[in-house]
CSV table of C-alpha atoms and ligand atoms in Angstrom, one decimal:
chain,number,residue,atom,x,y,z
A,1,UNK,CA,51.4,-65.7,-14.8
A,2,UNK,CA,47.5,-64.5,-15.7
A,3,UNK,CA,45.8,-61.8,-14.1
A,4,UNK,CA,43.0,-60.1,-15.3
A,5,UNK,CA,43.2,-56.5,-15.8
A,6,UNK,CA,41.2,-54.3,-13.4
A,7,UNK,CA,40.8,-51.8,-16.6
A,8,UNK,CA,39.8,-54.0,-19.1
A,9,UNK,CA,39.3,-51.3,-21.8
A,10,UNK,CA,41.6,-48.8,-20.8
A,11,UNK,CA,44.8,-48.4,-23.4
A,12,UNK,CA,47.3,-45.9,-23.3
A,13,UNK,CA,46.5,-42.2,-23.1
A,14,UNK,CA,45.3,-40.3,-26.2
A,15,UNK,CA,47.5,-37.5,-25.0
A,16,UNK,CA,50.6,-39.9,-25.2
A,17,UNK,CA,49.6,-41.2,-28.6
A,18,UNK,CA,49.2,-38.2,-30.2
A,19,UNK,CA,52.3,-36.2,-28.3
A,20,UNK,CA,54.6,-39.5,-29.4
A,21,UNK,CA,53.1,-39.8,-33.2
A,22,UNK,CA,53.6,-36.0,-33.5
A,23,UNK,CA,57.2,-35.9,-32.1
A,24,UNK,CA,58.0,-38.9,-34.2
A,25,UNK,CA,57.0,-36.8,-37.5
A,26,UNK,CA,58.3,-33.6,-36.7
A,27,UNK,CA,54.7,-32.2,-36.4
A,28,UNK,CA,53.5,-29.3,-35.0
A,29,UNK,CA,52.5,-30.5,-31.6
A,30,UNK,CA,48.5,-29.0,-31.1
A,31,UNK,CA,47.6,-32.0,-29.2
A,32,UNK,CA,49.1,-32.6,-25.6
A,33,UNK,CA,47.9,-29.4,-23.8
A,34,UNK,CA,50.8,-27.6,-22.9
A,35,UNK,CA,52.2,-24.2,-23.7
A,36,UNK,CA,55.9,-24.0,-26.3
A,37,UNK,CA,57.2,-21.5,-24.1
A,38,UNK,CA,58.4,-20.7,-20.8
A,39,UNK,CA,56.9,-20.0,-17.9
A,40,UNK,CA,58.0,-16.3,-16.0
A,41,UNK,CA,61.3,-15.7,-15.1
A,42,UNK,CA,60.4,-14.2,-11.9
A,43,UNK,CA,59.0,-17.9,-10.9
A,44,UNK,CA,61.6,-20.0,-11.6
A,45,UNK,CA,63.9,-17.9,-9.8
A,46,UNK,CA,61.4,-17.8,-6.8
A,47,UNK,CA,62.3,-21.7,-7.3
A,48,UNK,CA,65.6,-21.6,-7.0
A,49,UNK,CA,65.9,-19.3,-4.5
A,50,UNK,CA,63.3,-22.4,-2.4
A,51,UNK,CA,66.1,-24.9,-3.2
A,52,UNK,CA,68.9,-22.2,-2.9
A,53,UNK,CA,67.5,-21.6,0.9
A,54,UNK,CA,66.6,-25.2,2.4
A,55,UNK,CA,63.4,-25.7,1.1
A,56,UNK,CA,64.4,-29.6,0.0
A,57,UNK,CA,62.9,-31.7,2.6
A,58,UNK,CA,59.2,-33.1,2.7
A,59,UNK,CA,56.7,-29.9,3.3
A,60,UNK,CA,53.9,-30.8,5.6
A,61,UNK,CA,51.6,-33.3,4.7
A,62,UNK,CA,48.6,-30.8,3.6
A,63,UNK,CA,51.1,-28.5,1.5
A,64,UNK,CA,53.6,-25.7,2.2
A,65,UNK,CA,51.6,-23.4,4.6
A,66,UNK,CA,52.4,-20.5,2.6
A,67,UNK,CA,51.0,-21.5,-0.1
A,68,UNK,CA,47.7,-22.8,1.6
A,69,UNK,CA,47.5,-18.9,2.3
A,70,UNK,CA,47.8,-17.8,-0.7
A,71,UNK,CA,44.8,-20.4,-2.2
A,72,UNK,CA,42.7,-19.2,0.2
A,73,UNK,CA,43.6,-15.7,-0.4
A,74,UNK,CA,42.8,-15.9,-3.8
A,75,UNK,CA,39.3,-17.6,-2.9
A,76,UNK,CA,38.8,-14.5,-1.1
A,77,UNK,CA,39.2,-11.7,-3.7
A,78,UNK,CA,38.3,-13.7,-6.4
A,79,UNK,CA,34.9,-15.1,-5.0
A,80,UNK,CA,34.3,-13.4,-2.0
A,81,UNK,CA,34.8,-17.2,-1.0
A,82,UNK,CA,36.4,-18.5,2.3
A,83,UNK,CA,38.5,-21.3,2.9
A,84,UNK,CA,40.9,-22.7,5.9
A,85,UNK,CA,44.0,-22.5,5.1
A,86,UNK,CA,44.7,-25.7,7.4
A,87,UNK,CA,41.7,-27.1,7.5
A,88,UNK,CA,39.9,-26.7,4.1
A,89,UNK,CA,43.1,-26.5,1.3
A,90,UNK,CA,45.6,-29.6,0.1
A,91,UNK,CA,48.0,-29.1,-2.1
A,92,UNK,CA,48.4,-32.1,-4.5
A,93,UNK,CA,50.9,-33.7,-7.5
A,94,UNK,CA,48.8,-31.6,-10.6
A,95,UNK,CA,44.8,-31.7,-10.3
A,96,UNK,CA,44.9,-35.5,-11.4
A,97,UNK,CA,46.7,-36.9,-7.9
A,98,UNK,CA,43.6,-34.6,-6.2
A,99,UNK,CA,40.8,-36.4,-8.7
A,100,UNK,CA,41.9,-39.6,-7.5
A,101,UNK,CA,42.4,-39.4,-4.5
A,102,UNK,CA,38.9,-37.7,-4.0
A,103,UNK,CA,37.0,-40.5,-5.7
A,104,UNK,CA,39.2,-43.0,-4.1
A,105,UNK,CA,38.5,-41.4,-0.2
A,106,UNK,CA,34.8,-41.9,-1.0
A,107,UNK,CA,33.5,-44.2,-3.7
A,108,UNK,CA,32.7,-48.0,-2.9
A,109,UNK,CA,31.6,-50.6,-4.3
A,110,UNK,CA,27.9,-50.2,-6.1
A,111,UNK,CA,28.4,-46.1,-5.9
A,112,UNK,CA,27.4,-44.2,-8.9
A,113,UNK,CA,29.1,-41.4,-10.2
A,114,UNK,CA,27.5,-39.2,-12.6
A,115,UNK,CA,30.1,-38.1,-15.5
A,116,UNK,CA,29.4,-35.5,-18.7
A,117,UNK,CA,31.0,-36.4,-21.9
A,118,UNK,CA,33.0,-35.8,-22.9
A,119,UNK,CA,34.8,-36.1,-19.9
A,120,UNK,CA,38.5,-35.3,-19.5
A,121,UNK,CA,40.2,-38.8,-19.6
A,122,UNK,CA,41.6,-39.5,-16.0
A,123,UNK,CA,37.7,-39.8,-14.6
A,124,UNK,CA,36.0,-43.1,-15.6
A,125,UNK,CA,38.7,-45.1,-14.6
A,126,UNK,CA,39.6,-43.5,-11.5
A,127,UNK,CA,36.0,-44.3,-10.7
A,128,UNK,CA,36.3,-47.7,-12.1
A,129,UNK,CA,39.2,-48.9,-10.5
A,130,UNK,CA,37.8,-47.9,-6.9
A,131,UNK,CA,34.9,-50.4,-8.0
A,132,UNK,CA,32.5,-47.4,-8.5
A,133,UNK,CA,30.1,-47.4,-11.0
A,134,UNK,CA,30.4,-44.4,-13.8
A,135,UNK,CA,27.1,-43.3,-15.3
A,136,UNK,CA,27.8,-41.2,-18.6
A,137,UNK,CA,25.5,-38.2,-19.9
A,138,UNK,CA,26.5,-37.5,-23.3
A,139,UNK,CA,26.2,-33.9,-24.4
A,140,UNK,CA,25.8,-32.9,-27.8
A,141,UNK,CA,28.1,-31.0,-30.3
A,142,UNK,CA,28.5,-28.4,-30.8
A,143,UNK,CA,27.0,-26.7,-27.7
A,144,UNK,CA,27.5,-29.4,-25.3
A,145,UNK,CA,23.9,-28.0,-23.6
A,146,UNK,CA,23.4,-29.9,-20.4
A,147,UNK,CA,19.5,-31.4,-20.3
A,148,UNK,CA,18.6,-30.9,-16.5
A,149,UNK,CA,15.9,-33.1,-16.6
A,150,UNK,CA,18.0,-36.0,-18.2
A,151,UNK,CA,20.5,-35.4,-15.8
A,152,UNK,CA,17.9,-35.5,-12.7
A,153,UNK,CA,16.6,-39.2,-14.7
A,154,UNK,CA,20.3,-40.4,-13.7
A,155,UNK,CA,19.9,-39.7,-9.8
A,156,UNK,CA,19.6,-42.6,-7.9
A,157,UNK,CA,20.3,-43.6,-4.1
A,158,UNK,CA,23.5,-45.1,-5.0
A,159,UNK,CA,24.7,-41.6,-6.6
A,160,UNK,CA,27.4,-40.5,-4.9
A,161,UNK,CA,29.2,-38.0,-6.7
A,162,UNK,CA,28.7,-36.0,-9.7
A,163,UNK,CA,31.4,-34.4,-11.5
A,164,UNK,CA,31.9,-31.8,-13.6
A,165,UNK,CA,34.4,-29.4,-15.3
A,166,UNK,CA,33.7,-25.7,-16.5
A,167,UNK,CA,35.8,-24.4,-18.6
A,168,UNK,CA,35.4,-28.0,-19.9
A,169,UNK,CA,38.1,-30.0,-21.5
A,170,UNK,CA,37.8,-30.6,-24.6
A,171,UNK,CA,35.2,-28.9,-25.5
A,172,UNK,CA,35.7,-25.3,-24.5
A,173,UNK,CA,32.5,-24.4,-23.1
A,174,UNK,CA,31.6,-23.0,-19.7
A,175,UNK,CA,28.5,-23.5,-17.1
A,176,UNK,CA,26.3,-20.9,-17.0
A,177,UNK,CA,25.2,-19.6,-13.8
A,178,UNK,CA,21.5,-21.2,-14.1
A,179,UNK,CA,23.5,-24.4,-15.0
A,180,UNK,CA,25.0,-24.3,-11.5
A,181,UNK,CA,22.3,-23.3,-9.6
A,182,UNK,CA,20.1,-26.3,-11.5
A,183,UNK,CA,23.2,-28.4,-9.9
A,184,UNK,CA,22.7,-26.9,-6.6
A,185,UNK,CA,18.8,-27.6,-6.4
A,186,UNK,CA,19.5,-31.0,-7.7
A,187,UNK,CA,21.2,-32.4,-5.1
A,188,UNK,CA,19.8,-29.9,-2.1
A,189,UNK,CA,19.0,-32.5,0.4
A,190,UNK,CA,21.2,-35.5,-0.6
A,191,UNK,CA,24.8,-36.4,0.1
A,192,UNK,CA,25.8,-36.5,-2.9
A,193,UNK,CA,29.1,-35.0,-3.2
A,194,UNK,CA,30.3,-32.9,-6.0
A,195,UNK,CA,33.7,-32.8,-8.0
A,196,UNK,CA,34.2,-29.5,-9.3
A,197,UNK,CA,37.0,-29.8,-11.9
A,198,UNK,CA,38.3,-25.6,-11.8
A,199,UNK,CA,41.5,-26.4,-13.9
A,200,UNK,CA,40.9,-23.8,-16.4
A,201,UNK,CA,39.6,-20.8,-13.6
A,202,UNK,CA,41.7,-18.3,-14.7
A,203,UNK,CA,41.1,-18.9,-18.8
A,204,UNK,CA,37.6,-17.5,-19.8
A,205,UNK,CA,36.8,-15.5,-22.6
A,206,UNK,CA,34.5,-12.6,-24.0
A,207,UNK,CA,33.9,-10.7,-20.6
A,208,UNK,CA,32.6,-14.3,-19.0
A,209,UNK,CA,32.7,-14.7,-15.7
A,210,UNK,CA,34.0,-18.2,-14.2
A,211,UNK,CA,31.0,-20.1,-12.2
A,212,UNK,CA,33.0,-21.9,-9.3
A,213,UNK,CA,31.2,-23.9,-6.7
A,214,UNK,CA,32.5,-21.5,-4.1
A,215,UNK,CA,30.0,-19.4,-5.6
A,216,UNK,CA,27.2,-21.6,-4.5
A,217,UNK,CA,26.8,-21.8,-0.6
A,218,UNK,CA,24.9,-25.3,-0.7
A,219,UNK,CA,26.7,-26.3,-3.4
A,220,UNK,CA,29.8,-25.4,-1.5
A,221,UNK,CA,29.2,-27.4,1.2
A,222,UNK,CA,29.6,-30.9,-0.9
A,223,UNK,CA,32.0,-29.6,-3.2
A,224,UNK,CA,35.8,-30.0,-3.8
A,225,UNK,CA,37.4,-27.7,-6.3
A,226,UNK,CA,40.4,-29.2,-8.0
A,227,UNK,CA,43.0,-26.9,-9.6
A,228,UNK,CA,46.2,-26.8,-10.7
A,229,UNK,CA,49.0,-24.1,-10.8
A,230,UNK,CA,50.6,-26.1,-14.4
A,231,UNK,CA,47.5,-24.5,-16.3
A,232,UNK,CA,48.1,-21.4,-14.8
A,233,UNK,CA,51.5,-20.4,-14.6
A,234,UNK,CA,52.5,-22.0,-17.5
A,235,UNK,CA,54.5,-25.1,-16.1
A,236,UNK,CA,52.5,-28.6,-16.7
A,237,UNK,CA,55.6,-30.2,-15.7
A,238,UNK,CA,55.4,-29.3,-12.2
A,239,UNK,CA,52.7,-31.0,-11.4
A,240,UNK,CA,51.4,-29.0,-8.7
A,241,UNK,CA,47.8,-28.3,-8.0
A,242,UNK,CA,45.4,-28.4,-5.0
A,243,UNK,CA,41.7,-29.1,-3.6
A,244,UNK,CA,39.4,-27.4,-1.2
A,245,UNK,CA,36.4,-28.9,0.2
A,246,UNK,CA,34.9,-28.7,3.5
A,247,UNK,CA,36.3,-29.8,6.3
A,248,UNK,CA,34.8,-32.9,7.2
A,249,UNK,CA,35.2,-33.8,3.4
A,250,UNK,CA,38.7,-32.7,3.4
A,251,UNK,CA,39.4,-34.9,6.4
A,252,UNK,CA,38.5,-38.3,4.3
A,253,UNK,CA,40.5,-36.8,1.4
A,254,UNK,CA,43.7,-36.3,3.3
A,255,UNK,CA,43.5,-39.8,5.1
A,256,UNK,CA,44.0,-41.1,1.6
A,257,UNK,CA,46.3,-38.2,0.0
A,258,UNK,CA,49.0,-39.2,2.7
A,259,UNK,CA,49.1,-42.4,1.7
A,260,UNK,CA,49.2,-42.0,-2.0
A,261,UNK,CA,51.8,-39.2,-1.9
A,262,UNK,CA,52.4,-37.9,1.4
A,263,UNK,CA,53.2,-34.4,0.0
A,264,UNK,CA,54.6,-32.9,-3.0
A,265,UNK,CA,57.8,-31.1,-4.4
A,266,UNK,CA,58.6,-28.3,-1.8
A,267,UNK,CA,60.6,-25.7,-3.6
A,268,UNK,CA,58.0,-25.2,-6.4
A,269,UNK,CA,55.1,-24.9,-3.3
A,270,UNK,CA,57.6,-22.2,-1.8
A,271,UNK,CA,58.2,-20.9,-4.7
A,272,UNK,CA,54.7,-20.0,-5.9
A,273,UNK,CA,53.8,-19.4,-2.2
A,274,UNK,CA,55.6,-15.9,-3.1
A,275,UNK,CA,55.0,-15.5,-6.7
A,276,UNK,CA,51.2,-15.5,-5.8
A,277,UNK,CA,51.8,-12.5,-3.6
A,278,UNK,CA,51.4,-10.3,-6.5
A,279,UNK,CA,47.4,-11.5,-7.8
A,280,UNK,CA,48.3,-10.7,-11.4
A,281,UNK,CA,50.2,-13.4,-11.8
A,282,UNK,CA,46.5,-15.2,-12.1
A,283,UNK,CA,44.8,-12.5,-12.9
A,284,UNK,CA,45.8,-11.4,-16.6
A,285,UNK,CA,45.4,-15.0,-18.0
A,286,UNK,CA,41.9,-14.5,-19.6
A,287,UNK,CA,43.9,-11.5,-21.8
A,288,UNK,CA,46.6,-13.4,-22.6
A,289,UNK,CA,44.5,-16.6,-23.7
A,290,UNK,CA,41.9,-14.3,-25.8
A,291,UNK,CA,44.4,-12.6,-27.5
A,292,UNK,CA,45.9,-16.5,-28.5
A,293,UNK,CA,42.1,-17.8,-29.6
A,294,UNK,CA,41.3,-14.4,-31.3
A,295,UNK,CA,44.6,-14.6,-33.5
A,296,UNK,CA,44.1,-18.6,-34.6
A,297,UNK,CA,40.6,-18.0,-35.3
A,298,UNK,CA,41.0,-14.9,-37.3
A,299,UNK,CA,44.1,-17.0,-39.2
A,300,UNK,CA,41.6,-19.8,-40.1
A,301,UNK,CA,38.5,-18.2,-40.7
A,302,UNK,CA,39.2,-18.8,-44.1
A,303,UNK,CA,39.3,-22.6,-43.7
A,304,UNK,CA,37.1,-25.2,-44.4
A,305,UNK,CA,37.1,-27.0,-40.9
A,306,UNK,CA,33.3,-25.1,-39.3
A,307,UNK,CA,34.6,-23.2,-35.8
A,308,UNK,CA,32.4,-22.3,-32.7
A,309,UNK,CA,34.9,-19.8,-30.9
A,310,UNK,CA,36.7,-21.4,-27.5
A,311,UNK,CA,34.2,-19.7,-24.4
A,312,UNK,CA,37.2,-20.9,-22.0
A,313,UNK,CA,40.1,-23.0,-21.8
A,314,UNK,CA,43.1,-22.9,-23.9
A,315,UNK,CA,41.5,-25.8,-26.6
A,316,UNK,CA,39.7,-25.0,-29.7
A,317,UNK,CA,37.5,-27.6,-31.5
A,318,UNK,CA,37.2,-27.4,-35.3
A,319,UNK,CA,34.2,-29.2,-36.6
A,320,UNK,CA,35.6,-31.0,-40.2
A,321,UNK,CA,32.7,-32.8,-42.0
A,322,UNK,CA,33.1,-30.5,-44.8
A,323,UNK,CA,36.6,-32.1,-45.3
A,324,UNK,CA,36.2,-35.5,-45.1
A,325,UNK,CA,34.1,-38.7,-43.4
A,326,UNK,CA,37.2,-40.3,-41.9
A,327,UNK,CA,37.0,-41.2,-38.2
A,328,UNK,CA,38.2,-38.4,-36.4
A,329,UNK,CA,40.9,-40.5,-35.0
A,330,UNK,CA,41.7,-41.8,-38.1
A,331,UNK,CA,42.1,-38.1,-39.4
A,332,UNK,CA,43.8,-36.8,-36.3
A,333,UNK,CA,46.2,-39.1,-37.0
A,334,UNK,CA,46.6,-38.8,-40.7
A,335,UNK,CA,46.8,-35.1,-40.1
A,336,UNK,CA,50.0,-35.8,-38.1
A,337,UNK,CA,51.5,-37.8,-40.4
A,338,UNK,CA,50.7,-36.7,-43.6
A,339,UNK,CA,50.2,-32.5,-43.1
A,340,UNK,CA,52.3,-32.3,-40.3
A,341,UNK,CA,49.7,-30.8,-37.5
A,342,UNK,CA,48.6,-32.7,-34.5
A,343,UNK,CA,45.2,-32.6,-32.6
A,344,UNK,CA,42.9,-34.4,-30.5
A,345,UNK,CA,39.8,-36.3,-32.0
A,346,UNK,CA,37.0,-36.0,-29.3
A,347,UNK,CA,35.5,-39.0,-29.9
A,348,UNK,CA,37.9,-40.9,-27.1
A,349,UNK,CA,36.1,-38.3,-24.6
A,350,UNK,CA,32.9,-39.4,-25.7
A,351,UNK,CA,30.7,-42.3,-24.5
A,352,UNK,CA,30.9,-45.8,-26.8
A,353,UNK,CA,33.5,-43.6,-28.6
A,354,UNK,CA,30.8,-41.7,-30.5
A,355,UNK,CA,32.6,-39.3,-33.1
A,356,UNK,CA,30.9,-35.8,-34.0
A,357,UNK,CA,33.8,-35.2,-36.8
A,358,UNK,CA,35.6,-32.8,-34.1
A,359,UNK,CA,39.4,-32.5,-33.6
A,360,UNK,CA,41.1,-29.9,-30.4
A,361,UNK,CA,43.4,-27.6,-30.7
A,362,UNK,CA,45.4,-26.5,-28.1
A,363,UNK,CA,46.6,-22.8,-28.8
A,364,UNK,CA,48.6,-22.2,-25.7
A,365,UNK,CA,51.7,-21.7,-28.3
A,366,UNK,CA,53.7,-19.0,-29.4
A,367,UNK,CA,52.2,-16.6,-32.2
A,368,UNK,CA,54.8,-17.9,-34.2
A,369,UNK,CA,53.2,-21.8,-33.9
A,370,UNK,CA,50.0,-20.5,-34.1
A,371,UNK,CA,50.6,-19.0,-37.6
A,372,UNK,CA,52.6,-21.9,-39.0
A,373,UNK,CA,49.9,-24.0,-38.2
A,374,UNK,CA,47.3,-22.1,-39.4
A,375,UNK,CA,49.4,-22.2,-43.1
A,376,UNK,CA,48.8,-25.9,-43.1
A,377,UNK,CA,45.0,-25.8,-41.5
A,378,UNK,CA,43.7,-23.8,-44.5
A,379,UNK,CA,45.1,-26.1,-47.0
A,380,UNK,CA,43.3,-29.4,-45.6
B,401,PMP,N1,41.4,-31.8,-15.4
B,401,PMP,C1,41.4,-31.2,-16.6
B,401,PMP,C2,40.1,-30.8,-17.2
B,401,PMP,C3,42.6,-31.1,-17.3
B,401,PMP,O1,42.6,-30.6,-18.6
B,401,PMP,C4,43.8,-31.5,-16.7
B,401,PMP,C5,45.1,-31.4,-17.4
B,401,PMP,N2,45.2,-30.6,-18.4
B,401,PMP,C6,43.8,-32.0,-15.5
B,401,PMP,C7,42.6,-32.1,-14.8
B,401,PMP,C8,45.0,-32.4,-14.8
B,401,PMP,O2,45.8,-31.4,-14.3
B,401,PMP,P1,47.3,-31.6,-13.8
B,401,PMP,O3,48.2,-31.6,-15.0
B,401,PMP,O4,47.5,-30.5,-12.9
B,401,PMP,O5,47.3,-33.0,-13.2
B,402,LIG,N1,45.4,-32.0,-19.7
B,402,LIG,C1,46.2,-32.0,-20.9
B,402,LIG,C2,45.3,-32.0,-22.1
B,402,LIG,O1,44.1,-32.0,-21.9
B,402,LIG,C3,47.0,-33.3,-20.9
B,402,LIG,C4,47.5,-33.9,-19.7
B,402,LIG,C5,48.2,-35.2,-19.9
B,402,LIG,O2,48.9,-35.3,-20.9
B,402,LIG,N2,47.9,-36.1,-19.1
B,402,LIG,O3,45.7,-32.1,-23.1
């Protein structure tokens, strides 16, 4: 049988390749963002105390209500910011089910979407495989500045989404507020709708403040925010996130969400539902993270690999051309193998693959991880 593949140039994950070449060598595992330890007590039992008490049947299509409360809630002391909780709020299977399922509700044939790289992997061929057309701006390392007037070169009739992601994955910077606003005039007047990737909210450092769309009132009003509860309560294996969007927006989102899953694992809705009753749960994560970059930065500083310190996520990218020329996924790999530490080269992020010499780090570890792997850093 022949078929020809509606992702010609799509392989297998970089997050897979490097979480499988590291567990194969016994490597310290900084690739594959996740944290090495657990997630609170208190939540899990919330959990179980959901399955313990009936919660084991399909929750309602748009999520646990409970929980859609709590979202919009937090929209409201966080960002003064409000959303329905039945009208406005989905709960999905991790932010990547809501990416989708967003692109897939509303891009066609011909439609343009506008995509920064480097982009987080699951974008492009989301778009691509809904027959959309991605149109790549490349940012430069190591500030990854976005050129507003470039970006307003790419605007065309057929665009019909832009999206974006601050704190950005991989690169670990954030929007500024003039960098939203320049978003905001840009597309005043169109239909373009914006995908806001939020993932990393709750994770910015140096007294930052996070730039949500919410923020924005026109930018609001074509935006969905995507988010997901495994970045920030420590349980990527979950797989529970959400989007909010407008209402008429959300409407087109949902006719495609309950098709795709329906709804998602109800204990772990009900169970967050009441963890997030208590706001620091969310709100001490930007502590907790800084303390993590401040202590893998301080442990390297020594190093030879050139370091522009994290402004948000849990990632860290180390710059190595003092070290070597090797491709960076060449290196990331041989670093694995041979030194025992694994990364993520940014070049797969990057348009035609383009390599800056820059690896990620994820330090969402334990103290002890980070310091072991900061041994082996500063010998390379
Ligand atoms: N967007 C970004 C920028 C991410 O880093 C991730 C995962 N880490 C996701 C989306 C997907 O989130 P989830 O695991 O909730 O699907
Ligand atoms: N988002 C995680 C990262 O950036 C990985 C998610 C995945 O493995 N699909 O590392």
């Amino acid at each position: 049988m022949q078929h020809k593949s509606k992702l010609l140039n799509v392989g297998t994950t970089i997050f897979t390749v490097m979480s499988t070449l590291a567990n194969t060598h016994n490597a310290i595992n900084l690739s594959q963002g996740f944290p090495n330890y657990p997630s609170d007590q208190k939540l899990t039992d919330l959990v179980s105390n959901a399955m313990n008490s009936g919660f084991n049947q399909y929750a309602p299509m748009a999520g646990n209500l409970n929980l859609r409360l709590a979202i919009s809630n937090k929209y409201q002391l966080l960002y003064n910011s409000s959303y329905h909780p039945e009208k406005e709020i989905t709960v999905t299977a991790g932010a990547t089910q809501a990416i989708y399922c967003i692109i897939s509700a509303f891009v066609k044939q011909t439609d343009e979407v506008i995509i920064f790289k480097p982009a987080y992997d699951c974008y492009q061929p989301a778009v691509e495989v809904n027959g959309g057309k991605a149109i790549p701006i490349q940012l430069s390392a190591p500030d990854y500045k976005v050129n507003w007037e470039e970006v307003a070169t790419k605007v065309t009739s057929n665009t019909k989404m832009i999206m974006i992601n601050s704190p950005h994955n991989p690169s670990g910077t954030i929007w500024s507020k003039e960098d939203m606003l320049q978003l905001q005039k840009l597309t005043e007047d169109t239909d373009i709708i914006v995908l806001s990737d939020e993932v990393y909210e709750h994770i910015v450092f140096d007294s930052n403040q996070h730039q949500s769309a919410c923020l924005f009132n026109d930018l609001k009003q074509r935006s969905f925010i995507t988010a997901s509860f495994g970045k920030t309560f420590h349980n990527t294996g979950w797989k529970i996130g959400y989007t909010c969007g407008p209402e008429a927006l959300m409407e087109e989102f949902r006719k495609v969400h309950q098709f795709n899953v329906f709804s998602v694992h109800h204990p772990s809705q009900k169970g967050i539902a009441d963890y997030m009753q208590d706001a620091n749960t969310y709100l001490g994560l930007n502590d907790f993270f800084q303390h993590k970059r401040d202590l893998f930065l301080s442990l390297i500083s020594d190093s030879k690999f050139k370091i522009k310190p994290s402004q948000g996520t849990y990632f860290q990218v180390l710059e190595y051309s003092e070290i070597t020329n090797e491709y960076d996924v060449d290196f990331a790999k041989r670093l694995t193998t041979d030194f025992g530490i694994a990364s993520i080269p940014l070049s797969v992020f990057n348009e035609n693959n383009q390599d800056d010499k820059v690896l990620r780090f994820c330090f969402a570890k334990t103290d002890k991880t980070l310091v072991k792997a900061a041994e082996i850093l500063n010998k390379i």
